[in-house]
């Protein structure tokens, strides 16, 4: 397999149009050919240390899997904070993300082949028996076709693949008679009705019991699906066909892929994020390699590897060429518009794209893989985890992190390709961070907010399916795995399918597929893998030399996407007006706006409102420019609003048996001690009497020197704060009185003052939704003495916390003046000054629900240049970039010094901007979750 071939200066090659069995095996070899070739650079890791880390991964898996089996099974997932199973319908709905849960013991099925990879054969045997005994695939539940395919069908097939491998070895699974495969086939037939569309693209959801058509199905009215949702079926469906001989599955998956290929935007060769399953029209015309599209590309390349069908490689190469031309701006990967691929569609990246460097390794394009991976690692080093979305200048855009495995996946593949021990060190950091920040007594909890370190009651099944496989394999030597991993291909959920399927039941190949790809001129495509055996030994510092210039990319960042657009217009044509450059006082800009069909309305209060009517634009191109301008303006506006908002805070339970491991997301208050800038208050908690804290406390002796718990409702937050402060409390936690409310399902808000001067309140106040609050109340019931830390960011939970003396930082609260508290956020006002009366409505003085008011449909730029960071960006064009974060920080500090009398009450956001912000967050969340997060 490693003989030298003739391809473009690389050592060995995949022969042109080679018999596909050979292709499959050879292409898989692209991943692994360089293991252990590294000879210099980062210090090598000893075998002992690798083993130690491998054992640590095993222990962590036991902690996650053991707690799931003990406290959640047969539920789909573990809720690690409340230590129970998540049963759909019994918990508040989280929207689309719940569509992965089909009451089929999801985590158990998703974990099957991980057990074998981690050498837990006995446990695998037990787990398979449990699946066969307990799992019902005929539930009256509407599930996502995509998630069910990759996690459940893939899980059953991965389990079957390794069950037959073990059986053949002769020791374990001797009783096994293809039962998992039979279940997989049953599930495959249940998914088929989803493909009953004229396009052949599947409906996004299906009822496991009633399919789509029947009225009881409660689904089938959807018109759109994401590209990844329709294009990530071929591996599982083809494997099912080839294992069983039932060709229909592979045929359906191929048909869906053929349709997507047909619909690609012909001039850019890119695909959009969502598509109409009936008409084939692109619904969302933005295009990237992350959420909504990611695994479509992955499956084209891997389908070629598994099935040996050249057409898949041709398609992949066509798309890859477009991705590298338009989306890749090393080290960034930025979404663009499919029709105008030189225009960036957004200024942020999502965490799902972290799989892409791994795919680039499989493709054999190592350099950009190293670059993007390094950029992502810098982001991780800054926030401990990859936030769900982050801006081009590496600020957090969406702060959640549900323990996604994509970065670990790319780290593993880069290590396989380069043999560079640097990637082992990266893996070590991932392990440390997981143990330090995500590990809770009952499993591993997703991060609700990487900035505060707070948790969410969620441990997704992909954490067990993928994370532990990639981390274990990263440190494993060949003999640490009981089978040859190189005989298998990883699905997008890291399930293992044997490469020998390429030679089994091949009769479906190309049947029913279009022949259009034969028209493609593919003479420029690589049919070869770069020979890493040659690449790396010749220059063992190769990977390091690529990483080195990126070492400070996060700290010294310049926004880049915008620069490129302008470069593209330097050739002569006038660049379209960018939202960040817009000045409402510039007549030329107003003229451009008019051409784009955008009208500008001056509101009485000094704000300006923009509204676009595409029909009033001078041409369709102007209308499109106008649309993009409006999108940019909305994004810019919400980004600015975000900067004005107080970030969420953390309540960390530090006493026995939590020792800081459980961190709850808390809403801040616009009065009292500002917990930002590393101030914190630590103390035991006590319930106030009356519990609502609306009058003088009758139990001052109980709350004196403690953090008082108060129930939300019946009076203003500030009044509660004053009552507990007068009773001697050092802090307060307001707990929501709406039973079942949770930061998992409701947007956090800031507690507003009462419209009066709140300078007299000097203790810190935080807000917890009912579910998070009940974790503290339950703890009091069980352990009586419960100590918490109120802060802006959770403190490291190291074992020392168990012995730590109580710090005296709460003294800060007594000395903190209102002047010092004020104004840590940027005054980046898009809307002019407001009166305090207005302000008090803008957050929650008490119990104003975000759903109470409609969202404003228009946006409100200031009269001045709309971009507060314009100077920064202009400078960046000249190459003199300074750190935006530092700049903002500095500005903020200066403002604080020079303007000590500004009170929070006057700096509150207007309700429409808060709602816009919430809506943006919710939209981003829904979009990302929908797009198969
Ligand atoms: C997994 O279910 C799969 O990797 C999928 O392709 C993307 N999202 C999750 C993990 O983040």
Coordinates of N, CA, C and O in Angstrom, one line a residue, residues 544-625:
X544 N 5.2 22.6 12.9 CA 5.5 23.7 13.8 C 5.7 25.0 13.1 O 5.2 26.1 13.6
X545 N 6.3 25.0 12.0 CA 6.6 26.2 11.2 C 5.3 26.8 10.7 O 5.2 28.0 10.5
X546 N 4.3 26.0 10.5 CA 3.0 26.5 10.1 C 2.2 27.1 11.3 O 1.6 28.1 11.2
X547 N 2.4 26.5 12.4 CA 1.7 26.9 13.6 C 2.3 28.2 14.2 O 1.5 29.1 14.7
X548 N 3.6 28.3 14.1 CA 4.3 29.4 14.8 C 3.7 30.8 14.6 O 3.4 31.5 15.5
X549 N 3.5 31.2 13.3 CA 3.0 32.6 13.1 C 1.6 32.8 13.6 O 1.1 33.9 13.7
X550 N 0.9 31.7 14.0 CA -0.5 31.8 14.5 C -0.6 31.8 16.0 O -1.7 31.9 16.5
X551 N 0.6 31.7 16.6 CA 0.6 31.6 18.1 C -0.2 32.7 18.8 O -0.8 32.5 19.8
X552 N -0.1 33.9 18.2 CA -0.8 35.0 18.9 C -2.1 35.5 18.2 O -2.5 36.6 18.4
X553 N -2.6 34.6 17.3 CA -3.6 35.1 16.4 C -4.9 35.5 17.2 O -5.6 36.5 16.8
X554 N -5.1 34.9 18.3 CA -6.3 35.3 19.1 C -6.1 36.6 19.9 O -7.0 37.5 19.9
X555 N -4.9 36.7 20.4 CA -4.7 37.9 21.2 C -4.4 39.2 20.4 O -4.7 40.3 20.7
X556 N -3.9 38.9 19.2 CA -3.6 40.1 18.3 C -4.4 39.9 17.0 O -3.9 39.7 16.0
X557 N -5.7 40.1 17.2 CA -6.5 39.7 16.0 C -7.0 41.0 15.2 O -7.3 42.0 15.8
X558 N -7.0 40.8 13.9 CA -7.7 41.8 13.1 C -8.9 41.2 12.5 O -8.7 40.1 11.9
X559 N -10.0 41.8 12.4 CA -11.1 41.2 11.7 C -10.7 41.1 10.2 O -10.1 42.0 9.7
X560 N -10.9 39.9 9.6 CA -10.3 39.7 8.3 C -11.3 39.6 7.2 O -11.0 40.0 6.0
X561 N -12.5 39.1 7.5 CA -13.5 38.8 6.4 C -13.7 40.1 5.6 O -13.8 40.1 4.4
X562 N -13.9 41.2 6.4 CA -14.3 42.4 5.8 C -13.2 42.9 4.8 O -13.4 43.5 3.8
X563 N -11.9 42.7 5.2 CA -10.8 43.2 4.4 C -10.9 42.6 3.0 O -10.8 43.3 2.0
X564 N -11.2 41.3 3.0 CA -11.1 40.6 1.7 C -12.2 41.1 0.7 O -11.9 41.3 -0.4
X565 N -13.3 41.4 1.3 CA -14.4 41.9 0.4 C -13.9 43.2 -0.3 O -14.1 43.4 -1.5
X566 N -13.3 44.0 0.5 CA -12.9 45.3 -0.1 C -11.8 45.1 -1.2 O -11.8 45.7 -2.2
X567 N -10.9 44.2 -0.9 CA -9.9 43.9 -1.8 C -10.5 43.4 -3.2 O -10.0 43.8 -4.2
X568 N -11.6 42.7 -3.0 CA -12.2 42.2 -4.3 C -12.7 43.3 -5.1 O -13.0 43.1 -6.3
X569 N -12.9 44.4 -4.6 CA -13.5 45.5 -5.4 C -12.4 46.5 -5.8 O -12.7 47.5 -6.5
X570 N -11.2 46.2 -5.4 CA -10.1 47.2 -5.7 C -9.9 47.3 -7.2 O -9.4 48.2 -7.7
X571 N -10.3 46.2 -7.9 CA -10.1 46.1 -9.3 C -10.8 47.2 -10.1 O -10.6 47.3 -11.3
X572 N -11.7 48.0 -9.5 CA -12.3 49.0 -10.3 C -13.7 49.3 -9.8 O -14.0 50.4 -9.4
X573 N -14.6 48.3 -9.8 CA -16.0 48.5 -9.4 C -16.0 49.1 -8.0 O -15.2 48.8 -7.2
X574 N -17.0 49.9 -7.8 CA -17.2 50.5 -6.5 C -17.7 49.5 -5.5 O -18.7 48.8 -5.8
X575 N -17.1 49.4 -4.3 CA -17.6 48.4 -3.4 C -19.0 48.8 -2.8 O -19.3 50.0 -2.7
X576 N -19.8 47.9 -2.5 CA -21.1 48.2 -1.9 C -20.9 48.8 -0.6 O -19.9 48.6 0.1
X577 N -21.9 49.6 -0.1 CA -21.8 50.3 1.2 C -21.9 49.3 2.3 O -22.8 48.4 2.3
X578 N -20.9 49.3 3.2 CA -20.9 48.4 4.3 C -21.6 49.0 5.5 O -21.5 50.3 5.7
X579 N -22.3 48.2 6.3 CA -23.0 48.8 7.4 C -22.1 49.5 8.4 O -22.5 50.6 8.9
X580 N -20.9 49.0 8.5 CA -20.0 49.6 9.5 C -19.5 51.0 9.1 O -19.1 51.8 9.9
X581 N -19.6 51.3 7.7 CA -19.1 52.6 7.2 C -20.3 53.6 7.2 O -20.0 54.8 6.9
X582 N -21.5 53.1 7.3 CA -22.6 54.0 7.0 C -22.7 55.2 8.0 O -22.6 55.1 9.2
X583 N -23.0 56.4 7.4 CA -23.2 57.6 8.2 C -24.5 58.2 7.7 O -24.6 58.6 6.6
X584 N -25.4 58.4 8.7 CA -26.7 58.9 8.3 C -26.6 60.4 7.8 O -27.6 60.9 7.3
X585 N -25.5 61.0 8.1 CA -25.4 62.4 7.7 C -24.6 62.6 6.3 O -24.4 63.7 5.9
X586 N -24.2 61.5 5.8 CA -23.5 61.5 4.5 C -24.5 61.4 3.3 O -25.1 60.4 3.1
X587 N -24.6 62.5 2.5 CA -25.6 62.5 1.4 C -25.3 61.3 0.4 O -26.3 60.7 -0.1
X588 N -24.0 61.0 0.2 CA -23.7 60.0 -0.8 C -24.3 58.6 -0.3 O -24.8 57.8 -1.0
X589 N -24.1 58.4 1.0 CA -24.6 57.2 1.6 C -26.1 57.1 1.5 O -26.7 56.0 1.2
X590 N -26.8 58.3 1.7 CA -28.2 58.3 1.6 C -28.7 57.9 0.2 O -29.7 57.2 0.0
X591 N -28.0 58.4 -0.7 CA -28.3 58.1 -2.1 C -28.2 56.6 -2.4 O -29.0 56.0 -3.0
X592 N -27.1 56.0 -1.9 CA -26.9 54.6 -2.1 C -28.0 53.8 -1.4 O -28.5 52.8 -2.0
X593 N -28.4 54.2 -0.2 CA -29.5 53.6 0.5 C -30.7 53.6 -0.3 O -31.4 52.5 -0.5
X594 N -31.0 54.7 -0.9 CA -32.2 54.8 -1.7 C -32.2 53.8 -2.9 O -33.1 53.1 -3.2
X595 N -31.0 53.8 -3.5 CA -30.9 52.8 -4.7 C -31.1 51.4 -4.2 O -31.6 50.6 -5.0
X596 N -30.7 51.1 -3.0 CA -30.9 49.7 -2.5 C -32.3 49.5 -2.0 O -32.6 48.4 -1.4
X597 N -33.2 50.5 -2.0 CA -34.5 50.3 -1.6 C -34.6 50.4 -0.1 O -35.6 50.0 0.5
X598 N -33.6 51.1 0.6 CA -33.7 51.2 2.0 C -34.1 52.6 2.4 O -33.5 53.6 1.9
X599 N -35.2 52.7 3.1 CA -35.5 54.1 3.5 C -35.1 54.3 5.0 O -35.1 53.4 5.8
X600 N -34.9 55.6 5.2 CA -34.4 56.0 6.6 C -35.4 56.9 7.2 O -35.8 57.9 6.6
X601 N -35.8 56.5 8.4 CA -36.9 57.3 9.1 C -36.2 57.9 10.4 O -35.6 57.2 11.2
X602 N -36.4 59.2 10.5 CA -35.9 59.9 11.7 C -36.9 59.8 12.8 O -38.0 60.4 12.6
X603 N -36.7 59.2 13.9 CA -37.7 59.1 14.9 C -37.6 60.3 15.8 O -36.5 61.0 15.9
X604 N -38.6 60.6 16.5 CA -38.7 61.8 17.4 C -37.6 61.8 18.4 O -37.0 62.8 18.8
X605 N -37.3 60.6 18.9 CA -36.3 60.6 20.0 C -34.9 60.6 19.6 O -34.0 60.3 20.3
X606 N -34.7 60.9 18.3 CA -33.3 61.1 17.8 C -32.8 59.8 17.2 O -31.7 59.8 16.6
X607 N -33.5 58.7 17.3 CA -33.0 57.5 16.6 C -33.3 57.5 15.1 O -34.2 58.2 14.7
X608 N -32.6 56.7 14.4 CA -33.0 56.5 13.0 C -33.4 55.0 12.8 O -32.7 54.1 13.4
X609 N -34.3 54.9 11.9 CA -34.8 53.5 11.7 C -34.6 53.2 10.2 O -34.9 54.1 9.4
X610 N -34.2 52.0 9.9 CA -34.0 51.6 8.5 C -35.0 50.5 8.1 O -35.2 49.6 8.9
X611 N -35.6 50.7 7.0 CA -36.6 49.7 6.5 C -36.2 49.4 5.1 O -36.0 50.4 4.3
X612 N -36.2 48.2 4.7 CA -35.9 47.9 3.2 C -37.2 47.4 2.5 O -37.8 46.5 3.0
X613 N -37.4 47.9 1.3 CA -38.4 47.4 0.4 C -37.7 47.0 -0.8 O -37.4 47.9 -1.6
X614 N -37.5 45.7 -1.0 CA -36.7 45.3 -2.2 C -37.2 45.8 -3.5 O -36.5 46.2 -4.4
X615 N -38.5 45.9 -3.5 CA -39.2 46.4 -4.7 C -38.9 47.8 -5.1 O -38.9 48.2 -6.3
X616 N -38.5 48.6 -4.1 CA -38.1 50.0 -4.4 C -36.7 50.1 -4.9 O -36.2 51.2 -5.1
X617 N -35.9 49.0 -4.9 CA -34.5 49.1 -5.3 C -34.4 49.4 -6.8 O -35.3 49.0 -7.6
X618 N -33.3 50.0 -7.2 CA -33.1 50.4 -8.6 C -32.9 49.1 -9.5 O -33.3 49.2 -10.6
X619 N -32.3 48.1 -8.9 CA -32.2 46.9 -9.7 C -32.2 45.7 -8.8 O -32.1 45.9 -7.5
X620 N -32.2 44.5 -9.3 CA -32.2 43.3 -8.4 C -30.8 43.2 -7.7 O -30.7 42.8 -6.6
X621 N -29.8 43.6 -8.4 CA -28.5 43.6 -7.7 C -28.4 44.6 -6.5 O -28.0 44.3 -5.4
X622 N -29.0 45.8 -6.8 CA -29.1 46.8 -5.7 C -30.0 46.2 -4.5 O -29.7 46.4 -3.3
X623 N -31.0 45.5 -4.9 CA -31.9 45.0 -3.9 C -31.1 44.0 -3.0 O -31.2 43.9 -1.8
X624 N -30.3 43.1 -3.7 CA -29.5 42.1 -3.0 C -28.5 42.8 -2.1 O -28.3 42.4 -0.9
X625 N -27.9 43.9 -2.6 CA -26.9 44.6 -1.8 C -27.6 45.2 -0.6 O -27.1 45.3 0.5

